[in-house]
Coordinates of C-alpha atoms and ligand atoms in Angstrom, one line a residue:
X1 CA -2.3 28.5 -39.0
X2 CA 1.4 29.3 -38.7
X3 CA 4.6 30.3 -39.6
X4 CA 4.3 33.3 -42.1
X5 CA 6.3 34.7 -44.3
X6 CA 6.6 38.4 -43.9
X7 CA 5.5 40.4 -46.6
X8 CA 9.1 42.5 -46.9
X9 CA 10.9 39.1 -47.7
X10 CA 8.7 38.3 -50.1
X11 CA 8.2 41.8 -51.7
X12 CA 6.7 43.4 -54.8
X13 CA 9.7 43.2 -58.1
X14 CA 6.6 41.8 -60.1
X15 CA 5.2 44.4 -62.0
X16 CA 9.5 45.1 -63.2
X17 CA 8.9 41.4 -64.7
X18 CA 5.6 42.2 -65.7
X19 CA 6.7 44.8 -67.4
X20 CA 10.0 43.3 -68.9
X21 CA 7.8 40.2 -70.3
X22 CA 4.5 42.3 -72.1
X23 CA 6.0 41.4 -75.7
X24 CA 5.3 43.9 -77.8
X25 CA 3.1 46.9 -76.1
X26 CA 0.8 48.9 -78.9
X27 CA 0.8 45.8 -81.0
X28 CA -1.5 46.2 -83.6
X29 CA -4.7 44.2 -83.3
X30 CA -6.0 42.0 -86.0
X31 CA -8.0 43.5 -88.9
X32 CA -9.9 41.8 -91.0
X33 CA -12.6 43.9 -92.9
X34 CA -10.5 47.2 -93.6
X35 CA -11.6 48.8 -90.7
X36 CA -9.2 48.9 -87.2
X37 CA -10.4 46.5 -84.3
X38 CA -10.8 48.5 -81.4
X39 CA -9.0 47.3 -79.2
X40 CA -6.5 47.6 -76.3
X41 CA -3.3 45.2 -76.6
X42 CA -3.6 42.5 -74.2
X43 CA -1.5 43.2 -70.6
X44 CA 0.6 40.8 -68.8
X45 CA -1.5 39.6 -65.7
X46 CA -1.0 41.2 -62.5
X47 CA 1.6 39.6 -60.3
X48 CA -0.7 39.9 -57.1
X49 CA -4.3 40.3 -56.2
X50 CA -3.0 43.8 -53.8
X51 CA -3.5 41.6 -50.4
X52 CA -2.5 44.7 -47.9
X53 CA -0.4 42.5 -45.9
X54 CA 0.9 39.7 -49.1
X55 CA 0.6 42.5 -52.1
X56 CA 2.0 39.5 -54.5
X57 CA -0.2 36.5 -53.2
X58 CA -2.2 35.3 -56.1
X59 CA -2.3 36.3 -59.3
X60 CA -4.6 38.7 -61.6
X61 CA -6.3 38.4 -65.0
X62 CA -7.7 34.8 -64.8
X63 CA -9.9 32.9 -62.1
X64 CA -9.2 29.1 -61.5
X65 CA -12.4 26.3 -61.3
X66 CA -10.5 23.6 -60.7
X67 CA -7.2 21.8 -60.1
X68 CA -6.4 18.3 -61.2
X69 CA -3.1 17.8 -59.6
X70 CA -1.1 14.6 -60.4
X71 CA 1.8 13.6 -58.4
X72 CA 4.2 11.1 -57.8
X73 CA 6.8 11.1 -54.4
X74 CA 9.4 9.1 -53.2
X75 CA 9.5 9.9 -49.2
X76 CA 13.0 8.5 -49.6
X77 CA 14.9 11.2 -51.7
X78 CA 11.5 14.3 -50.9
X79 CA 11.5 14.3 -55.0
X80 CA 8.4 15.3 -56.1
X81 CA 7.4 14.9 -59.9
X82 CA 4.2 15.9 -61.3
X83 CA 1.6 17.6 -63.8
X84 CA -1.3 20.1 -62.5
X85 CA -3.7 21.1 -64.9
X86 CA -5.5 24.5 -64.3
X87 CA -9.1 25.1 -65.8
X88 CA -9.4 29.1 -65.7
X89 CA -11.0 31.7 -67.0
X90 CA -9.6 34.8 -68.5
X91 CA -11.0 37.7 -66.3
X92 CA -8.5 40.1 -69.1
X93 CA -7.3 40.2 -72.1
X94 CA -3.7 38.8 -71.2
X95 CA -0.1 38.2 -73.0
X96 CA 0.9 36.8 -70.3
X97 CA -0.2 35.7 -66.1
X98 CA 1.8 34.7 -63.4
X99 CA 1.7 30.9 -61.6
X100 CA 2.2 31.2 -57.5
X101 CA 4.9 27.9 -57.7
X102 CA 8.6 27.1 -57.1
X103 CA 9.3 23.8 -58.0
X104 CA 11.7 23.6 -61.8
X105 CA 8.6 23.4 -64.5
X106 CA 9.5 21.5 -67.1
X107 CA 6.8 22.5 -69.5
X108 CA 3.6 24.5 -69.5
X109 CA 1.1 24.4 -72.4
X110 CA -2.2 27.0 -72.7
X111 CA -4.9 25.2 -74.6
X112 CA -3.0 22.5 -76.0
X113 CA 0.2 25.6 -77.6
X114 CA 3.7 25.1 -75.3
X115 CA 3.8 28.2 -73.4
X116 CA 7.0 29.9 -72.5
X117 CA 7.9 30.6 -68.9
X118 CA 10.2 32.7 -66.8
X119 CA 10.3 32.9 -63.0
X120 CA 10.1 36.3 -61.1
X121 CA 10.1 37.9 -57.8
X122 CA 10.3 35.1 -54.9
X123 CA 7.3 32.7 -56.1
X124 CA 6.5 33.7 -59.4
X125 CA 5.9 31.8 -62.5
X126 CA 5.3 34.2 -65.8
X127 CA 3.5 32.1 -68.2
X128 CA 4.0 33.6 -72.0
X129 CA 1.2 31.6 -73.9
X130 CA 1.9 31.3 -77.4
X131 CA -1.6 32.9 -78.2
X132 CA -2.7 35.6 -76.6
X133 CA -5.3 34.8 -73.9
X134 CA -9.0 36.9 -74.4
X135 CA -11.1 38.0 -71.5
X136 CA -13.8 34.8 -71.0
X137 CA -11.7 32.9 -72.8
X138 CA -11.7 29.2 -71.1
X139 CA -7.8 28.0 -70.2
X140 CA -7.0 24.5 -69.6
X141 CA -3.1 25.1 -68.5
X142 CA -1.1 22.3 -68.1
X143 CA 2.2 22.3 -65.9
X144 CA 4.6 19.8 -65.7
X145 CA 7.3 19.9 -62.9
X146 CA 9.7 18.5 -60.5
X147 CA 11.8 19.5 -57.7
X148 CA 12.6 18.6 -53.7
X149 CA 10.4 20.8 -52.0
X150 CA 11.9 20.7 -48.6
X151 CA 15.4 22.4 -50.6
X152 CA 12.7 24.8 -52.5
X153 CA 13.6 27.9 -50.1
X154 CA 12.1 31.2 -49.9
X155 CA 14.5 33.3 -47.5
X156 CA 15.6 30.3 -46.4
X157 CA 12.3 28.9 -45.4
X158 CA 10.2 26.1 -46.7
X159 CA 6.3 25.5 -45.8
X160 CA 6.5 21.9 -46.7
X161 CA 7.7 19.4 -43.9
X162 CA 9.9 16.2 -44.9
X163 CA 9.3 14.0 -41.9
X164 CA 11.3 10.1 -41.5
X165 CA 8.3 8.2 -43.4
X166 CA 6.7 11.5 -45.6
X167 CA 5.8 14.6 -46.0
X168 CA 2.8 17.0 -44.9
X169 CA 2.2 20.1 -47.2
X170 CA 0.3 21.8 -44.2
X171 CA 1.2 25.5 -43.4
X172 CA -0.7 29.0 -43.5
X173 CA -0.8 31.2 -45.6
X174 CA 1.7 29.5 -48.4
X175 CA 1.4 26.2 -48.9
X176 CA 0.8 25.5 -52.5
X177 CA 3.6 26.9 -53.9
X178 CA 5.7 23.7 -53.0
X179 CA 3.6 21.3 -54.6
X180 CA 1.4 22.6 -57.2
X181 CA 1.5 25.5 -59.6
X182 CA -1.8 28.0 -58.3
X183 CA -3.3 31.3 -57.7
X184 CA -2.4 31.1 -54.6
X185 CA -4.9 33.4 -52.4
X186 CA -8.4 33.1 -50.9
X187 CA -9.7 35.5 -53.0
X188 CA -9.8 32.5 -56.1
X189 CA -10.9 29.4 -54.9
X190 CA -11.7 25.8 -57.0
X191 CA -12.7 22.8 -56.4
X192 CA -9.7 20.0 -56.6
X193 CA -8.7 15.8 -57.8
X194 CA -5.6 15.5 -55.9
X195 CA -4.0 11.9 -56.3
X196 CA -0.3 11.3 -55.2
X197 CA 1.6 7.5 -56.6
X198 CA 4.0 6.4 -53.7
X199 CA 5.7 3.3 -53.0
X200 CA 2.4 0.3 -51.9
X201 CA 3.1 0.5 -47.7
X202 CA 2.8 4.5 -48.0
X203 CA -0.3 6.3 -47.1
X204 CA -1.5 9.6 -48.4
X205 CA -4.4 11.6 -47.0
X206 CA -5.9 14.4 -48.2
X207 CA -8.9 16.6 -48.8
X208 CA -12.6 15.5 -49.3
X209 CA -13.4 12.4 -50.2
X210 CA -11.8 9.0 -51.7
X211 CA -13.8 7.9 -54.2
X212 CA -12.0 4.3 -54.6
X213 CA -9.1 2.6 -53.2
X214 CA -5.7 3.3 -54.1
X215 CA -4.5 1.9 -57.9
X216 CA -1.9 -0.3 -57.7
X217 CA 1.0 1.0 -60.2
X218 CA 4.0 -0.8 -61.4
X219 CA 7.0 -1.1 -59.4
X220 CA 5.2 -2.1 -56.4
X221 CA 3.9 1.7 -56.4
X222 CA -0.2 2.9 -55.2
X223 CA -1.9 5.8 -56.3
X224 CA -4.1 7.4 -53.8
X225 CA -6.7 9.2 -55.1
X226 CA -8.5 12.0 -53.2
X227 CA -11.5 14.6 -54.8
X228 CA -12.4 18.0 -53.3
X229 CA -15.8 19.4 -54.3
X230 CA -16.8 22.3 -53.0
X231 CA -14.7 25.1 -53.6
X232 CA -11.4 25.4 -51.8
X233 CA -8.1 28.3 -51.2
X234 CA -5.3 27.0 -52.1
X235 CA -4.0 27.7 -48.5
X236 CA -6.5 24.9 -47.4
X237 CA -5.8 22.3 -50.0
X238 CA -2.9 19.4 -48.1
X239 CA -1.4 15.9 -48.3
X240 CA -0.3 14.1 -45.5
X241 CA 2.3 11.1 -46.9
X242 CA 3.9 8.8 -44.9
X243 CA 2.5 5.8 -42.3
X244 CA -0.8 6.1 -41.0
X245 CA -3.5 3.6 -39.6
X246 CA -6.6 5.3 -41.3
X247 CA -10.0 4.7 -39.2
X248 CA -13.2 5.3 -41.8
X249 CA -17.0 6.0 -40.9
X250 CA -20.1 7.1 -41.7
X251 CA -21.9 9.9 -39.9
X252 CA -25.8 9.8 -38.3
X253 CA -26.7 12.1 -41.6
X254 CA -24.7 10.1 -43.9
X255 CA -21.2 12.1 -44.5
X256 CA -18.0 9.8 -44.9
X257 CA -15.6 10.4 -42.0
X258 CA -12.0 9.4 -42.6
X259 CA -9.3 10.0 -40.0
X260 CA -5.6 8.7 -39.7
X261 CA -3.4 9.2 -37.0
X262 CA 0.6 9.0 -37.6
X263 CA 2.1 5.0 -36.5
X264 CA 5.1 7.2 -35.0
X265 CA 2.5 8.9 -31.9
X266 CA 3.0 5.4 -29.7
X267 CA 1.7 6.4 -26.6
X268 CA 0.3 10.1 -27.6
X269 CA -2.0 8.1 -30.1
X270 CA -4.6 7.3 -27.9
X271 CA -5.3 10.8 -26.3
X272 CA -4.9 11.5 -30.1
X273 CA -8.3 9.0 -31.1
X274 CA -10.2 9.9 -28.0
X275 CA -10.0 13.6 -29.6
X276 CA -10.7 13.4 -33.1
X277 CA -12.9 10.7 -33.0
X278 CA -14.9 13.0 -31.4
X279 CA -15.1 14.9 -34.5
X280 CA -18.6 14.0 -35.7
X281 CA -19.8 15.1 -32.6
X282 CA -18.5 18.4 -32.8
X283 CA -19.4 19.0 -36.1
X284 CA -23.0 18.2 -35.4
X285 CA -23.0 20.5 -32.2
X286 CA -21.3 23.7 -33.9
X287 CA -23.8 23.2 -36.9
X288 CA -26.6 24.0 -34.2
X289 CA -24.7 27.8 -33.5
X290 CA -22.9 28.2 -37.0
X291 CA -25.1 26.8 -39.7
X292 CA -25.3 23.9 -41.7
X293 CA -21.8 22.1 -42.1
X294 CA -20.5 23.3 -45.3
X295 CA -18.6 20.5 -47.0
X296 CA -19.1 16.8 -47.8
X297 CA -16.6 14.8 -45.7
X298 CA -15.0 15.1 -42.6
X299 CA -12.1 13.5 -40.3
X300 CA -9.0 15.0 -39.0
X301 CA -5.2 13.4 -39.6
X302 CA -2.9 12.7 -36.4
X303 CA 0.3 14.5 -37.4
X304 CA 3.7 12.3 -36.4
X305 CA 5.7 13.4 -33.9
X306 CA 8.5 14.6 -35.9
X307 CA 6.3 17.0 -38.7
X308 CA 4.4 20.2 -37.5
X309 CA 3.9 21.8 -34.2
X310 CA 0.8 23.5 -35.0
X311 CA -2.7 22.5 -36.0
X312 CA -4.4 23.7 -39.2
X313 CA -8.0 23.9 -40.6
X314 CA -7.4 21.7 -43.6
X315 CA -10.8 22.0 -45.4
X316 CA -12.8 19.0 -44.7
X317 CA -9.6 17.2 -42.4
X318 CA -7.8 19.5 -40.0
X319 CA -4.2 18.4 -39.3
X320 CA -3.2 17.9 -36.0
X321 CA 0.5 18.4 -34.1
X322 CA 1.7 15.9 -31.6
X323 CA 1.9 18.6 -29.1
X324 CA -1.7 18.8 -28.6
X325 CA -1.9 15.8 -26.9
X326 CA 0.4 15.5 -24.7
X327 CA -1.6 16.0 -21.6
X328 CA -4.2 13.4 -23.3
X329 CA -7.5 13.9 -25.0
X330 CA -7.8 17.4 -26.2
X331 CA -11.6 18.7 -27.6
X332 CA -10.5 22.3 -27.6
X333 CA -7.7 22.4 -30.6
X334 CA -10.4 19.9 -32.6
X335 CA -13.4 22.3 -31.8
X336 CA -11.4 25.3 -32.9
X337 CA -9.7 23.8 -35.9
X338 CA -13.7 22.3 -36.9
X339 CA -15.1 25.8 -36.2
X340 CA -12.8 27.3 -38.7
X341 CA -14.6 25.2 -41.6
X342 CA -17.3 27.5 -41.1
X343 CA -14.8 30.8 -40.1
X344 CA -12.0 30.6 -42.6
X345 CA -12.8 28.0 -45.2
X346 CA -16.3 28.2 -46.0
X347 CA -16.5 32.2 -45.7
X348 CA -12.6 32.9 -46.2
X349 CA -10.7 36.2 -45.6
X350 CA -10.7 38.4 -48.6
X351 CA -7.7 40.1 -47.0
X352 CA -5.3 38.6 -44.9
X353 CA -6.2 41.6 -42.7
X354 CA -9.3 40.1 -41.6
X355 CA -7.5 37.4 -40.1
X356 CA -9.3 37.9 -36.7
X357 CA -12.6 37.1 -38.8
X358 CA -10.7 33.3 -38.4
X359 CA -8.7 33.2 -35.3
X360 CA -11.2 34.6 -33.4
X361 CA -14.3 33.2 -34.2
X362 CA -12.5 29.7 -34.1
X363 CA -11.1 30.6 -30.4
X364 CA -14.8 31.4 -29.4
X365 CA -15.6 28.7 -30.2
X366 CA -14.0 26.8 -28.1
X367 CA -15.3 29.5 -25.3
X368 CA -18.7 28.2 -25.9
X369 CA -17.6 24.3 -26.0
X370 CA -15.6 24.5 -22.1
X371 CA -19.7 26.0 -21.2
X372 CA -21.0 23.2 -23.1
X373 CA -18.8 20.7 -21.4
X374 CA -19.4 22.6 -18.0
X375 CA -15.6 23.2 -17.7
X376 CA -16.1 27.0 -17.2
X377 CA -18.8 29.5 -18.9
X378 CA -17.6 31.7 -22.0
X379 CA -18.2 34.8 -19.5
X380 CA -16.2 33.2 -16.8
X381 CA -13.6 32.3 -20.1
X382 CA -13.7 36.3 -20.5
X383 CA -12.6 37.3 -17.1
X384 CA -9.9 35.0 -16.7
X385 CA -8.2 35.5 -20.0
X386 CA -8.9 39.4 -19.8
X387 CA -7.7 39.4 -16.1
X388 CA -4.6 37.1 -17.2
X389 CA -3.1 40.2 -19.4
X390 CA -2.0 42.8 -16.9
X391 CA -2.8 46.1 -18.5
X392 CA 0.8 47.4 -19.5
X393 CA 1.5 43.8 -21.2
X394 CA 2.4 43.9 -24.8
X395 CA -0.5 41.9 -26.1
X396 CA -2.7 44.7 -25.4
X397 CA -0.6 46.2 -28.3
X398 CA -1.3 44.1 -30.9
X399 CA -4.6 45.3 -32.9
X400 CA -6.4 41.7 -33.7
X401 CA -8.5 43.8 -36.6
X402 CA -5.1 44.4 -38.1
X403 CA -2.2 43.1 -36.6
X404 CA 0.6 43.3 -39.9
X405 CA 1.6 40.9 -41.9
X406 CA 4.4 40.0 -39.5
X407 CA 2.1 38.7 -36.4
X408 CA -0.9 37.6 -38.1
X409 CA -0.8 34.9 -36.1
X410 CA -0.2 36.8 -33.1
X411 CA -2.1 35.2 -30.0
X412 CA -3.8 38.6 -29.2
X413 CA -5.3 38.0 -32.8
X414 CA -7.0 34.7 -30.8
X415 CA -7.3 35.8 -27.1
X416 CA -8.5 39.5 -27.8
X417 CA -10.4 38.2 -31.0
X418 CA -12.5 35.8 -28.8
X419 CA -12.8 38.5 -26.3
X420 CA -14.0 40.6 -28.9
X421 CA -17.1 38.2 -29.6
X422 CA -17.6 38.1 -25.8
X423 CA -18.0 41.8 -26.1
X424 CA -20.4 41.6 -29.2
X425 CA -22.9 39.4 -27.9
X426 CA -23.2 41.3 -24.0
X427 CA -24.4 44.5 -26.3
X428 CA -26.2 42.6 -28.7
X429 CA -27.6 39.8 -26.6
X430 CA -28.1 36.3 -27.3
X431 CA -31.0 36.1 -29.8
X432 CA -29.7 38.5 -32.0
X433 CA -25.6 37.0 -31.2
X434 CA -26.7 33.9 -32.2
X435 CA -28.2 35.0 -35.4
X436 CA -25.6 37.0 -36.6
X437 CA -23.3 34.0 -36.6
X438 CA -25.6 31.8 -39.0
X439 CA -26.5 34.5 -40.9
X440 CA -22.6 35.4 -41.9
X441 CA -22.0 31.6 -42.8
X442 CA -25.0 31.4 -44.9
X443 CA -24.4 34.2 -46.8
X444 CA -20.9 34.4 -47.6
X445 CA -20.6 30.6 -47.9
X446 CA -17.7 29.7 -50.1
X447 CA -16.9 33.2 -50.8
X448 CA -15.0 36.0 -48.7
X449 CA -15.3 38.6 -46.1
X450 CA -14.6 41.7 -44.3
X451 CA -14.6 42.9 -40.9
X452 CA -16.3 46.0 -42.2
X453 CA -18.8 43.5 -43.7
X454 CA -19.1 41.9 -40.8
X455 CA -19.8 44.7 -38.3
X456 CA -22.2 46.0 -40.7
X457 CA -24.3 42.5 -40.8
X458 CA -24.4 42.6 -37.2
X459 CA -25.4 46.0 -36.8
X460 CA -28.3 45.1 -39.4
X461 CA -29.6 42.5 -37.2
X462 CA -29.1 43.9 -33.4
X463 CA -30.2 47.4 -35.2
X464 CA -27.2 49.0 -32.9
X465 CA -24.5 50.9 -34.1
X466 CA -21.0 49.2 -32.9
X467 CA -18.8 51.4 -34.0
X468 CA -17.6 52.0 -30.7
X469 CA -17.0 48.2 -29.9
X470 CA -15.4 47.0 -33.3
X471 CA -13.0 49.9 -33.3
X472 CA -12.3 49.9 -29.6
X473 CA -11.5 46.1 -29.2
X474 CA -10.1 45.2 -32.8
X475 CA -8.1 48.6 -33.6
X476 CA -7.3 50.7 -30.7
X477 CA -4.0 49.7 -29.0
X478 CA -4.3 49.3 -24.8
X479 CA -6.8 46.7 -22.7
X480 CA -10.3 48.6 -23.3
X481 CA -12.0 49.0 -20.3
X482 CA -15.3 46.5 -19.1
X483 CA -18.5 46.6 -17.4
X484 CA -18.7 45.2 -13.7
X485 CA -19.1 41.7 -14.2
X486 CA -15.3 41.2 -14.7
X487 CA -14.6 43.7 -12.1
X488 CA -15.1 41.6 -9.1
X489 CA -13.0 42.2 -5.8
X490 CA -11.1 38.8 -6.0
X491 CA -9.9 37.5 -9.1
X492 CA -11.8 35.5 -11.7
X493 CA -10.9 31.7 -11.2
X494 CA -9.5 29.6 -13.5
X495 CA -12.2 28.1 -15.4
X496 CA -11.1 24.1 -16.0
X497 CA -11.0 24.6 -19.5
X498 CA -8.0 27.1 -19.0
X499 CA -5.0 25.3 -19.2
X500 CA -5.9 23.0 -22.6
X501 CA -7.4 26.6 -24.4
X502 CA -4.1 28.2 -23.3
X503 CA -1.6 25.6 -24.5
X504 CA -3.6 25.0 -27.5
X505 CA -3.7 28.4 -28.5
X506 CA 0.0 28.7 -27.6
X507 CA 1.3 26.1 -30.0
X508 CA -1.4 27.9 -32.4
X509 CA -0.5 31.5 -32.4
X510 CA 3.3 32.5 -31.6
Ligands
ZN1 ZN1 -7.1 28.8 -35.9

């Protein structure tokens, strides 16, 4: 999570270019029998999906299955060369749809025709397909680019991190636009064959699984080969190039684990190990409060010391800031970032609104991993971090059911979020807490959610209405008031757990 790009700096011109690229409206559709087709002209795609907080994320009028994206990179120059090709489906009846990318796009072809293309708004690509496209029509759309994404700018920002030996494409909620063409929101999500070619001595990590070793290439060149299979947002989807000592395994139940940690760590590398390596572990211990683990690999990459400061939920292999270890092993960040497969990935937000249905699920979890450890009870979590925010302190502002696009990441988003949870299972009580959880991940796994959907899943099971306790904690402004248990005389101590939740979810939120 991190590092967002406002929605008023990347704002709405779209439906202008829409407009400006529909051809030729009221064109007459094709007869062939002496009677008129019925039948409306086909409509340029939507330029968004109408996310409330990123109105032009995504794209409308097709749904994606699958991305094969092809690359090659030199970490030398950051130039980045490749061809993504889209499978989709036509939701519409289109003349043209709109490509989330920046990179220059040398060519795009629908179906085998050349397509024309024209960029719009701050991250558009209008693709005019030399056929019109026919609701359930399959699409096989094939883009062929090139560009430096670290000189790509959007405001004068980039979301893809040129480090000395690489690159990470890591970063939340825009990501893919530097490196492949997409429809970039949660709402559309695919499975994905991600391979990258860089010079033999590189390494490149990524999603899932590798299904062989890299292909040696001419010119002393390797192509690493990656392959995603359940289904994916775009947001979630990352490479990590550059040098990395890659430690594989197998877990007790039979699921490849593949880590790598960053040569440039030195002496943060082996806090780094005796934290990820732990990853298995974690995994099989959330599985016994969320629900079966939803994806077929796991692992975690070591981020070098001179790429991101933040940690993200990379679907199947979180990525990991150097900052996280820098007072040695940390479990928290790794339980957080592993709890988010389940909160985030497998059930995604179908609004960035919702955010809090990530942030603070993940941050609970790590509440209930400091009782597991014994370094401090989630209850005993609560008080301090409620106690810890006097009551007039800004935070208390900040509505973690919907905080703006601007401060989506806001640490009240994590802190009040997991407070919130706290909240929900004093009223609804353990059995019925610890059912609502599973139940959410089964239901909605690999789709979307709502906090309304939410709420009313756990109101179905605890047969309560909470009402009160949603709209009080997640969308009234000012510290809500509690019951007695964190209204002791002396103040709540510092559970041991405190310090490594705090700096963790400092270098998460901002
Ligand atoms: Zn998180």
């Amino acid at each position: 999570m991190r590092r967002v790009l406002t929605a008023a700096t990347t704002a709405l011109t779209l439906t202008t270019a829409g407009t400006m690229l529909a051809g030729t409206p009221g064109q007459a559709a094709p007869t062939g029998w002496g009677r008129p087709v019925v039948s409306a002209a086909p409509q340029p795609g939507a330029p968004g999906l109408g996310d409330s907080y990123f109105p032009d994320y995504g794209n409308g009028g097709y749904d994606v299955e699958h991305y094969d994206v092809r690359l090659r990179y030199e970490p030398a120059t950051d130039l980045l060369t490749g061809t993504t090709t889209i499978l989709a489906t036509a939701t519409a009846d289109l003349s043209t749809f709109n490509l989330d990318f920046l990179l220059d796009v040398e060519s795009v072809r629908v179906n085998g025709w050349a397509a024309s293309t024209s960029t719009a708004g701050a991250h558009e690509l209008v693709v005019t397909p030399a056929r019109t496209v026919t609701r359930g029509q399959q699409l096989t759309i094939v883009v062929r680019y090139s560009g430096v994404p670290s000189e790509a700018l959007v405001n004068g920002y980039t979301g893809w991190t040129r480090t000395d030996d690489g690159a990470l494409a890591v970063n939340e909620p825009e990501s893919a636009w530097w490196w492949f063409p997409s429809n970039d929101h949660p709402l559309d999500k695919a499975t994905y064959d991600i391979s990258v070619s860089v010079p033999t001595g590189v390494e490149v990590i990524s999603n899932g699984v590798q299904p062989r070793p890299p292909l040696a290439e001419a010119g002393n060149r390797s192509r690493w080969i990656w392959r995603t299979t359940s289904p994916t947002a775009t947001y979630l989807a990352f490479m990590a190039i550059g040098q990395y000592d890659i430690v594989t395994d197998t877990t007790p139940s039979g699921q490849p684990v593949i880590n790598a940690y960053s040569t440039s760590l030195g002496a943060l590398g082996p806090a780094a190990r005796a934290s990820i390596e732990r990853t298995a572990e974690i995994v099989d211990w959330e599985s016994g409060i969320f629900g079966p683990y939803p994806f077929e690999a796991q692992g975690g990459v070591a981020g070098p010391v001179d790429g991101i400061s933040f940690a993200l939920e990379t679907q199947t292999r979180p990525v990991y800031g150097p900052g996280f270890w820098r007072r040695g092993a940390n479990t928290y960040v790794v339980t957080h970032e592993l709890a988010h497969q389940w909160f985030g990935d497998s059930v995604s937000v179908a609004d960035w609104r919702n955010i809090w249905l990530n942030e603070g699920f993940a941050s609970y979890a790590e509440w209930l991993w400091s009782e597991e450890q014994g370094e401090g009870t989630a209850q005993e979590v609560f008080d301090f971090t409620y106690a810890s925010y006097p009551a007039d302190d800004e935070f208390w502002q900040v509505l973690p059911g919907d905080p703006g696009a601007a401060r989506v990441f806001d640490n009240a988003v994590y802190d009040r979020g997991a407070m919130t949870l706290h909240q929900l299972r004093l009223a609804v009580g353990d059995d019925a807490f610890f059912e609502i959880l599973p139940t959410w991940t089964a239901e909605r796994r690999y789709g979307n959610g709502t906090i309304e959907q939410f709420q009313a899943l756990s109101e179905r099971i605890s047969g309560l209405d909470l009402d009160d306790l949603f709209t009080t904690w997640l969308f009234t402004a000012g510290r809500p008031d509690v019951a007695s248990a964190a209204r002791k005389a002396a103040p709540p101590v510092e559970p041991r757990s405190w310090a490594k939740i705090r700096e963790s979810h400092h270098l998460m939120s901002h």
